[in-house]
XYZ file of C-alpha atoms in Angstrom:
623
model
C 97.977 106.134 117.926
C 97.758 102.578 116.650
C 100.749 100.746 115.164
C 99.302 99.756 111.802
C 100.734 100.927 108.470
C 98.571 100.830 105.360
C 100.223 101.065 101.902
C 97.921 101.716 98.920
C 99.193 101.605 95.373
C 97.766 102.556 91.965
C 99.738 100.837 89.231
C 99.277 100.662 85.488
C 102.344 98.626 84.484
C 103.427 97.160 87.826
C 106.133 99.656 88.918
C 103.985 101.261 91.645
C 103.036 97.810 92.950
C 106.708 96.895 93.056
C 107.621 100.087 94.952
C 104.707 99.565 97.407
C 105.833 96.007 98.133
C 109.371 97.213 98.667
C 108.137 99.804 101.206
C 106.220 97.021 102.955
C 109.288 94.752 103.179
C 111.470 97.617 104.437
C 108.874 98.440 107.138
C 108.712 94.778 108.216
C 112.510 94.586 108.335
C 112.374 97.518 110.779
C 110.015 95.585 113.015
C 106.721 97.294 112.048
C 104.064 95.153 113.805
C 101.320 95.405 111.131
C 101.745 96.334 107.484
C 99.166 95.776 104.773
C 99.639 96.439 101.048
C 96.614 96.794 98.803
C 95.871 97.871 95.262
C 93.806 101.034 95.685
C 90.741 99.412 94.101
C 90.743 96.720 96.799
C 90.299 99.388 99.472
C 86.951 100.940 100.396
C 87.540 104.715 100.045
C 84.888 105.547 102.670
C 87.093 103.704 105.241
C 89.983 106.143 104.714
C 88.970 108.404 107.621
C 89.446 105.458 110.029
C 93.075 104.956 109.008
C 95.847 106.677 110.996
C 98.949 106.124 108.802
C 98.727 105.617 105.038
C 101.413 105.627 102.364
C 100.225 106.130 98.788
C 102.323 104.987 95.843
C 100.756 106.211 92.598
C 101.715 106.195 88.936
C 100.837 108.830 86.368
C 99.887 107.396 82.982
C 99.691 108.970 79.525
C 99.045 112.698 79.617
C 98.550 113.066 83.368
C 95.821 110.400 83.788
C 95.184 108.312 86.894
C 95.727 104.526 86.537
C 92.524 102.541 85.893
C 92.613 101.042 89.399
C 92.471 104.539 90.965
C 89.566 106.027 89.013
C 86.814 105.131 91.522
C 88.937 106.145 94.516
C 89.693 109.533 92.916
C 86.007 110.061 92.099
C 85.201 109.474 95.788
C 87.841 112.011 96.941
C 86.438 114.664 94.610
C 82.906 114.512 96.051
C 81.676 117.984 96.929
C 79.974 116.881 100.157
C 83.280 115.806 101.786
C 84.080 118.221 104.620
C 87.406 120.006 104.946
C 88.099 118.005 108.091
C 86.900 114.537 107.068
C 90.483 113.145 107.058
C 91.642 115.129 110.103
C 93.072 112.135 112.008
C 94.991 110.661 109.081
C 98.760 110.997 108.567
C 99.909 110.240 105.036
C 102.855 110.192 102.629
C 102.713 110.185 98.810
C 105.317 108.764 96.447
C 104.694 109.278 92.718
C 106.079 107.448 89.695
C 106.330 109.469 86.496
C 108.475 110.521 83.590
C 109.784 114.105 83.371
C 109.746 113.992 79.558
C 105.946 114.228 79.787
C 104.222 117.595 80.133
C 102.172 116.546 83.193
C 105.038 114.987 85.142
C 103.826 113.061 88.214
C 100.498 114.876 87.927
C 98.541 112.190 89.835
C 100.861 112.265 92.884
C 100.739 116.064 92.985
C 96.947 116.314 92.795
C 96.449 113.476 95.332
C 98.796 115.219 97.782
C 96.906 118.501 97.413
C 93.474 116.855 97.755
C 94.421 114.950 100.943
C 95.634 118.229 102.485
C 92.392 119.926 101.422
C 90.443 117.224 103.290
C 92.332 117.830 106.545
C 94.913 115.031 106.445
C 98.445 115.692 107.766
C 101.479 115.089 105.589
C 104.284 113.081 107.259
C 106.902 114.046 104.698
C 107.101 116.065 101.475
C 105.869 113.957 98.547
C 108.512 111.962 96.674
C 108.633 112.051 92.879
C 110.252 109.141 91.033
C 111.441 109.899 87.526
C 111.940 107.341 84.740
C 114.525 109.686 83.225
C 116.856 109.376 86.289
C 119.889 107.173 85.669
C 118.571 104.736 88.347
C 114.921 105.083 87.295
C 112.318 105.852 89.970
C 114.523 104.231 92.645
C 116.883 107.226 92.380
C 114.233 109.206 94.279
C 112.655 106.309 96.216
C 115.789 105.354 98.210
C 116.484 108.758 99.828
C 112.739 109.442 100.273
C 112.259 106.110 102.047
C 115.185 106.763 104.354
C 113.683 110.134 105.369
C 110.206 108.569 105.674
C 111.284 106.037 108.348
C 112.861 108.835 110.408
C 109.684 110.962 110.206
C 107.403 107.985 110.974
C 109.509 107.072 114.030
C 109.344 110.667 115.251
C 105.537 110.733 114.862
C 104.832 107.286 116.272
C 107.735 105.218 117.677
C 105.386 102.208 118.039
C 105.337 101.839 114.238
C 109.078 101.125 114.178
C 109.770 99.774 117.687
C 113.456 99.083 116.970
C 114.161 102.536 115.496
C 114.264 103.808 111.893
C 117.709 102.419 111.070
C 117.395 98.955 112.626
C 117.234 95.982 110.235
C 116.429 92.405 111.185
C 119.109 89.807 110.444
C 119.599 88.582 106.874
C 118.221 85.110 107.605
C 114.676 86.384 107.985
C 114.699 88.896 105.120
C 113.070 86.640 102.535
C 109.653 85.455 103.614
C 107.667 82.704 101.993
C 106.380 83.475 98.510
C 102.873 84.938 98.493
C 101.546 82.186 96.298
C 101.576 78.401 96.347
C 101.489 76.006 93.425
C 99.487 72.817 93.492
C 100.463 70.021 91.108
C 97.690 67.786 89.748
C 97.592 64.215 88.583
C 97.167 64.118 84.769
C 94.545 61.341 85.017
C 92.537 63.438 87.458
C 92.646 66.391 85.016
C 92.010 64.563 81.722
C 88.332 63.679 82.244
C 87.686 67.385 82.971
C 89.431 68.586 79.812
C 86.968 70.359 77.583
C 85.592 68.575 74.553
C 84.471 71.955 73.160
C 85.929 73.557 70.026
C 89.599 74.575 69.802
C 88.553 78.208 70.089
C 86.452 77.694 73.209
C 89.262 75.629 74.744
C 91.877 78.327 73.963
C 89.568 80.987 75.471
C 89.218 78.906 78.668
C 92.986 78.312 78.841
C 93.689 82.049 78.592
C 91.054 82.988 81.143
C 92.119 80.298 83.622
C 95.845 80.913 83.331
C 95.525 84.710 83.557
C 93.024 84.608 86.435
C 95.685 82.788 88.506
C 98.373 85.420 87.875
C 99.448 87.249 91.052
C 99.282 91.066 91.100
C 96.503 93.319 89.904
C 96.530 94.670 86.358
C 93.727 96.276 84.421
C 93.366 93.683 81.654
C 90.308 91.448 81.673
C 91.184 87.749 81.619
C 88.723 86.497 78.987
C 89.476 87.854 75.480
C 86.687 89.876 73.804
C 87.490 88.140 70.520
C 90.056 86.165 68.558
C 91.486 87.680 65.404
C 93.063 86.229 62.291
C 95.547 88.386 60.367
C 94.505 88.889 56.732
C 97.027 91.559 55.651
C 100.573 92.496 56.641
C 101.837 95.343 54.397
C 104.931 97.532 54.853
C 104.073 101.255 54.812
C 107.635 102.574 55.034
C 110.274 102.040 52.349
C 112.651 99.103 52.862
C 116.066 100.254 54.101
C 114.732 103.586 55.412
C 115.645 102.752 59.015
C 111.970 102.444 60.036
C 109.616 99.522 59.663
C 105.981 100.633 59.842
C 103.275 98.102 58.957
C 99.600 98.132 58.099
C 97.848 95.077 59.584
C 94.315 93.931 58.870
C 92.485 91.363 60.961
C 89.095 89.721 60.849
C 87.242 88.200 63.793
C 87.026 84.432 63.942
C 85.042 84.048 67.146
C 82.345 86.710 67.131
C 81.489 90.037 65.559
C 83.919 92.833 66.399
C 82.216 95.881 67.854
C 84.089 99.143 68.225
C 83.931 102.844 67.424
C 86.525 105.076 65.752
C 89.011 106.236 68.388
C 88.893 102.919 70.243
C 91.971 100.892 71.162
C 92.800 97.251 70.453
C 94.750 95.343 73.111
C 96.606 92.281 71.870
C 98.143 89.452 73.910
C 101.465 88.820 72.135
C 102.849 85.374 71.419
C 106.223 84.556 72.967
C 109.045 82.784 71.166
C 108.553 79.006 71.706
C 112.364 78.617 71.861
C 112.598 81.190 74.679
C 109.773 79.541 76.640
C 111.426 76.117 76.265
C 114.834 77.523 77.291
C 113.293 79.147 80.409
C 111.542 75.871 81.404
C 114.784 73.908 80.887
C 116.927 76.455 82.785
C 114.536 76.324 85.764
C 114.301 72.498 85.753
C 110.542 72.500 85.325
C 108.305 69.816 83.868
C 106.394 71.476 80.982
C 103.774 68.687 80.929
C 102.694 68.936 84.601
C 99.269 70.476 85.414
C 99.170 73.247 87.997
C 96.942 75.674 89.815
C 98.295 78.821 91.442
C 96.696 80.064 94.659
C 97.469 82.783 97.198
C 99.200 81.380 100.266
C 96.995 83.671 102.353
C 93.585 82.139 101.592
C 91.705 85.267 102.683
C 93.250 87.195 99.813
C 91.642 85.199 96.976
C 93.250 85.839 93.590
C 90.225 84.721 91.657
C 86.957 82.859 91.825
C 87.820 79.295 92.856
C 85.641 77.977 90.025
C 88.306 79.282 87.632
C 91.121 77.506 89.440
C 91.075 74.691 86.913
C 94.485 73.087 86.297
C 96.466 74.261 83.278
C 99.595 72.822 81.786
C 102.750 74.442 83.256
C 104.106 75.287 79.784
C 100.771 76.952 78.831
C 100.818 78.960 82.070
C 104.352 80.245 81.307
C 103.448 81.064 77.659
C 100.310 83.010 78.578
C 101.275 84.797 81.783
C 105.063 85.115 82.335
C 107.154 87.538 80.244
C 110.383 85.516 80.221
C 112.161 86.948 77.173
C 111.259 90.629 76.734
C 110.688 92.352 80.097
C 113.429 93.118 82.605
C 113.093 91.687 86.121
C 112.647 94.106 89.028
C 115.054 94.787 91.885
C 113.409 92.293 94.279
C 114.035 89.509 91.746
C 117.789 90.015 92.316
C 117.294 90.115 96.095
C 115.508 86.733 96.069
C 118.066 85.345 93.593
C 120.864 86.175 96.050
C 119.263 83.841 98.619
C 119.153 80.933 96.158
C 122.660 81.467 94.653
C 124.941 78.510 95.418
C 128.169 80.012 94.045
C 129.749 82.519 96.451
C 130.867 84.988 93.744
C 127.327 85.069 92.280
C 125.781 85.601 95.693
C 128.173 88.495 96.401
C 127.439 90.157 93.059
C 123.670 89.856 93.559
C 123.922 91.242 97.120
C 125.988 94.165 95.793
C 123.365 94.869 93.089
C 120.585 95.280 95.689
C 122.666 97.356 98.114
C 122.439 101.195 98.026
C 126.032 101.290 96.602
C 125.159 98.927 93.741
C 121.917 100.591 92.713
C 123.330 102.481 89.698
C 125.311 99.425 88.507
C 122.143 97.290 88.706
C 120.266 99.908 86.681
C 123.021 99.868 84.017
C 123.151 96.042 83.934
C 119.395 95.458 84.027
C 117.068 98.247 82.870
C 119.494 100.090 80.558
C 120.422 96.874 78.768
C 116.827 95.620 78.995
C 118.122 92.260 80.140
C 115.388 89.659 80.135
C 114.541 87.222 82.926
C 115.991 84.376 80.848
C 119.264 86.259 80.236
C 119.623 87.163 83.936
C 119.038 83.534 85.008
C 121.612 82.402 82.438
C 124.126 84.958 83.792
C 123.798 83.421 87.262
C 123.789 79.642 86.592
C 124.139 78.628 90.269
C 120.760 80.180 91.164
C 117.934 77.670 91.501
C 114.758 79.602 92.344
C 111.626 77.669 93.321
C 108.848 77.963 90.748
C 106.617 79.767 93.319
C 109.107 82.619 93.449
C 109.391 82.726 89.662
C 105.597 82.938 89.234
C 105.496 85.758 91.807
C 108.460 87.755 90.462
C 108.748 87.259 86.690
C 107.053 90.317 85.076
C 103.560 89.380 83.866
C 102.967 89.032 80.144
C 100.906 92.133 79.448
C 98.611 93.014 76.568
C 99.871 95.733 74.217
C 97.523 98.544 73.179
C 97.245 100.045 69.669
C 95.007 102.806 68.302
C 92.561 101.290 65.802
C 93.070 102.753 62.313
C 89.835 101.735 60.611
C 86.144 102.612 60.688
C 83.792 99.735 61.630
C 81.142 101.152 59.275
C 83.541 100.992 56.314
C 85.147 97.639 57.293
C 82.508 95.576 59.118
C 83.950 92.761 61.230
C 87.492 93.909 60.490
C 90.000 95.885 62.509
C 93.115 97.613 61.121
C 96.281 98.691 62.951
C 99.222 100.932 62.021
C 102.266 99.640 63.897
C 105.877 100.736 64.054
C 108.042 97.655 64.606
C 110.076 98.612 67.662
C 113.835 97.943 67.630
C 116.758 99.607 69.321
C 120.381 99.080 70.312
C 121.403 99.100 73.990
C 124.493 100.936 75.347
C 126.447 97.638 74.966
C 125.318 97.315 71.343
C 122.753 94.574 71.890
C 119.931 94.596 69.345
C 116.486 94.576 70.981
C 113.045 94.133 69.416
C 109.614 95.045 70.783
C 107.849 91.796 71.717
C 104.410 92.461 70.260
C 105.255 94.577 67.205
C 107.982 92.168 65.995
C 105.707 89.161 66.627
C 102.889 90.721 64.572
C 105.345 91.649 61.808
C 106.552 88.017 61.666
C 103.060 86.611 60.999
C 102.318 85.634 57.421
C 98.579 85.788 56.659
C 99.051 83.265 53.817
C 100.968 80.705 55.839
C 99.682 80.818 59.407
C 96.364 80.781 61.075
C 97.562 82.249 64.351
C 94.633 83.054 66.611
C 95.299 86.398 68.258
C 93.535 87.046 71.608
C 92.275 90.636 71.669
C 90.319 93.119 73.768
C 88.597 96.341 72.657
C 88.867 99.290 75.046
C 88.017 102.994 75.026
C 90.976 105.222 74.226
C 91.364 108.955 74.865
C 89.795 109.938 71.535
C 85.964 109.916 71.660
C 84.185 109.413 68.296
C 83.103 112.831 66.948
C 79.576 113.466 65.591
C 79.457 114.311 61.847
C 78.498 117.945 62.611
C 81.690 118.627 64.666
C 84.549 120.423 62.788
C 87.871 118.686 63.548
C 91.496 119.783 63.792
C 93.608 116.599 63.789
C 97.351 116.450 64.515
C 98.961 113.039 64.031
C 102.642 112.792 63.039
C 104.087 109.337 62.323
C 101.902 106.459 63.513
C 99.839 109.134 65.313
C 97.869 109.204 62.035
C 96.412 105.755 62.885
C 93.163 106.764 64.629
C 92.609 109.596 62.134
C 92.553 107.186 59.199
C 89.449 105.725 60.912
C 88.020 109.230 61.529
C 88.440 110.229 57.873
C 86.996 106.914 56.559
C 83.962 107.298 58.825
C 83.327 110.924 57.910
C 83.721 110.190 54.170
C 80.960 107.559 54.542
C 78.754 109.938 56.566
C 79.155 112.650 53.911
C 77.404 110.383 51.368
C 74.145 110.599 53.348
C 74.167 114.224 54.496
C 76.232 117.340 55.221
C 79.315 116.933 57.434
C 81.666 119.432 59.125
C 85.189 120.052 57.731
C 88.363 118.263 58.842
C 91.838 119.807 58.885
C 94.630 117.258 59.308
C 98.313 117.938 60.030
C 100.564 114.948 59.344
C 104.335 114.735 59.789
C 107.060 112.265 58.840
C 110.798 112.282 58.071
C 110.839 111.963 54.267
C 108.233 112.044 51.543
C 109.774 108.963 49.875
C 110.435 106.850 52.971
C 107.633 107.110 55.500
C 104.719 109.114 54.095
C 102.211 106.672 55.634
C 98.939 106.181 53.689
C 99.977 108.852 51.195
C 97.415 107.897 48.521
C 94.617 107.696 51.097
C 95.150 111.246 52.418
C 95.701 112.732 48.954
C 92.580 111.137 47.521
C 90.481 112.499 50.437
C 92.007 115.970 49.864
C 90.654 116.151 46.303
C 87.972 118.676 45.364
C 84.765 118.199 47.326
C 86.067 115.379 49.586
C 86.317 115.443 53.409
C 89.891 116.810 53.651
C 89.508 119.259 50.753
C 89.954 123.009 51.132
C 86.786 123.442 49.056
C 84.890 121.770 51.929
C 86.569 124.066 54.478
C 89.120 121.405 55.484
C 92.690 120.724 54.456
C 95.598 118.274 54.550
C 99.029 119.661 55.477
C 102.155 117.552 55.720
C 105.551 118.327 57.283
C 108.625 116.420 56.052
C 111.158 116.960 58.824
C 114.276 115.731 56.978
C 113.669 116.685 53.327
C 115.390 120.081 53.599
C 118.355 121.507 55.566
C 116.150 122.935 58.366
C 113.752 120.658 60.283
C 110.027 121.161 59.556
C 107.499 119.739 62.022
C 103.690 119.761 62.296
C 103.963 122.901 64.490
C 105.495 124.846 61.545
C 102.622 123.811 59.272
C 100.117 124.811 61.993
C 101.652 128.294 62.193
C 101.333 128.612 58.396
C 97.587 127.863 58.782
C 97.197 130.041 61.887
C 94.183 131.975 60.510
C 92.382 128.834 59.405
C 92.939 127.115 62.768
C 91.606 130.091 64.716
C 88.596 130.386 62.423
C 87.760 126.689 62.968
C 88.257 126.956 66.749
C 85.946 129.958 66.781
C 83.350 127.811 64.966
C 83.524 125.231 67.768
C 86.039 122.756 66.306
C 87.450 119.996 68.500
C 91.193 119.255 68.597
C 92.565 115.688 68.512
C 96.299 115.045 68.960
C 97.869 111.565 68.645
C 101.427 110.237 68.471
C 104.679 109.980 70.394
C 104.528 111.113 73.996
C 107.937 112.740 73.968
C 107.828 116.483 73.240
C 105.206 116.507 70.509
C 101.994 116.931 72.604
C 103.420 119.862 74.622
C 104.953 121.523 71.495
C 101.586 121.263 69.719
C 99.721 122.672 72.742
C 102.214 125.548 72.921
C 101.648 126.253 69.158
C 97.885 126.397 69.743
C 98.536 128.860 72.591
C 100.599 131.023 70.214
C 97.914 130.872 67.467
C 95.047 131.776 69.833
C 97.120 134.625 71.279
C 98.189 136.033 67.869
C 94.936 135.644 65.960
C 92.827 136.896 68.851
C 95.308 139.597 69.885
C 95.277 138.554 73.535
C 98.145 137.819 75.997
C 99.515 134.231 76.184
C 97.972 133.740 79.675
C 94.524 134.504 78.256
C 95.138 132.085 75.370
C 96.222 129.415 77.877
C 93.032 129.906 79.942
C 90.969 129.656 76.740
C 92.643 126.340 75.812
C 92.236 124.971 79.353
C 88.509 125.737 79.054
C 88.496 123.875 75.713
C 90.047 120.826 77.473
C 87.468 121.062 80.267
C 84.636 121.185 77.743
C 85.927 117.892 76.253
C 87.130 119.453 73.023
C 90.899 118.951 73.273
C 91.950 115.286 73.299
C 95.401 113.724 73.405
C 96.405 110.103 72.923
C 100.149 109.663 73.276
C 102.383 106.633 73.682
C 106.059 106.109 74.432
């Protein structure tokens, strides 16, 4: 056996990448001679059979979907012509990251584990399943799993861990060099190269260049598809109701917007200028200097060198580093402990990253959603080099929203329905969602903020006019269905269209009945949601009576109608909060199919699974 360890990760938000890099560091600290860590889309899947020891760290996203970076790899593994022994020489371990409040908890890790076994690979250890609901997050499962993994690896191949599974190298060598290096450029050398093109073109170049230099692989494209200007910012919920839901309208300023109903808009949020300035000041950085960021290991190119054009340090921080909304990861604290000059701060940071301090770190950091800026201010003696900050500060990520308009009805416009996120931490700190609160703060009359945006496919494919639809969208889950109804109303003017039944839910009729007039007008005689056209609009107000009423209750009331539409070939679309709603709705469908068809629940379940397989049961859920 050789002594090389390969770690492959599939990450959507960065947690799996973080866990994979931690595994790599722990292996190196135990003297492993050769460890390589790769995002799964950087690895050629056909080369898997040549690997002897592979650790997979994979996230599950949404309703059991594989991360974008894993889609091609998974397609390769599912090929029918792969023999049952094609991975016979490979030993593997799988660690999954998921959230047990979702119906398909850690689904990707489970199906990967099963498929590798089917192809003849040998499991080193039972798969580990990290759970976001654990009081220490996914690390609650990762720590004990990792400890067992080293013992099993040593048993299988002592050469991988020559000093034994429990040996650790001395503290002095624990922190390596950062993976990236920063080059500073002379302003005079940069100025002649600065673009003389329009502000818009220049902004587009700045975003693409800054984001192409960001370490770590995420799914977002670097160059925005378009820039948007907000034209409307209207509250949909009643003031003082405890919820702030907004209707936003945007028009394109750079090019025509092209999308279909069911698509998703990704927005790059603006950060608070005061927070960016405070971060730059706290870290003793020069905001006016021009930089390029490169991998220290030149073979592992981050981006095409043609894009490595210097950008201003302040611009780089604004566009790529989430300094005032995301919490830093565990390794951030480990590196901070090395650069702490005050003994008491160093001790506290070392305690936080020790096994004993894990739960306290989780309470201090993730539970309180402490930001990078707050953590740095809590430990004033820490002076981290900018290279480390660029590597370890969570990247500023785009936020995705279901589009709530039809492009045929609103050409060159895009509408969103957004709940402004706010919550209170266990220590009574008030927190706001970065993107939703930033959008809510924009005044279309006052500002001409240019919003970088990307259009992507969501989980809700646009339905043809002849397809009957059963839509379930409580709360802001109604967003994509506003677009569906607009589109079908337009289609109905030029020919016959199939009926739509829509189940909407909210707390109170007076407080948060989103788009009330829109739904009611489309429910009138002869219109797309009307019962006279075979459709219907049914709304559940959960808090307007002593007992709670949800969309599931309204579905049961329309049990016969639902079954009749399903029997006519209707497609089901479900959108909204990922908590319990999607599984409760699925379970209600199971009950309806079983009752109306007079068949056992297992038969109803099989029938619904076949509906999913046929591409007629779609779910788009968000947390």
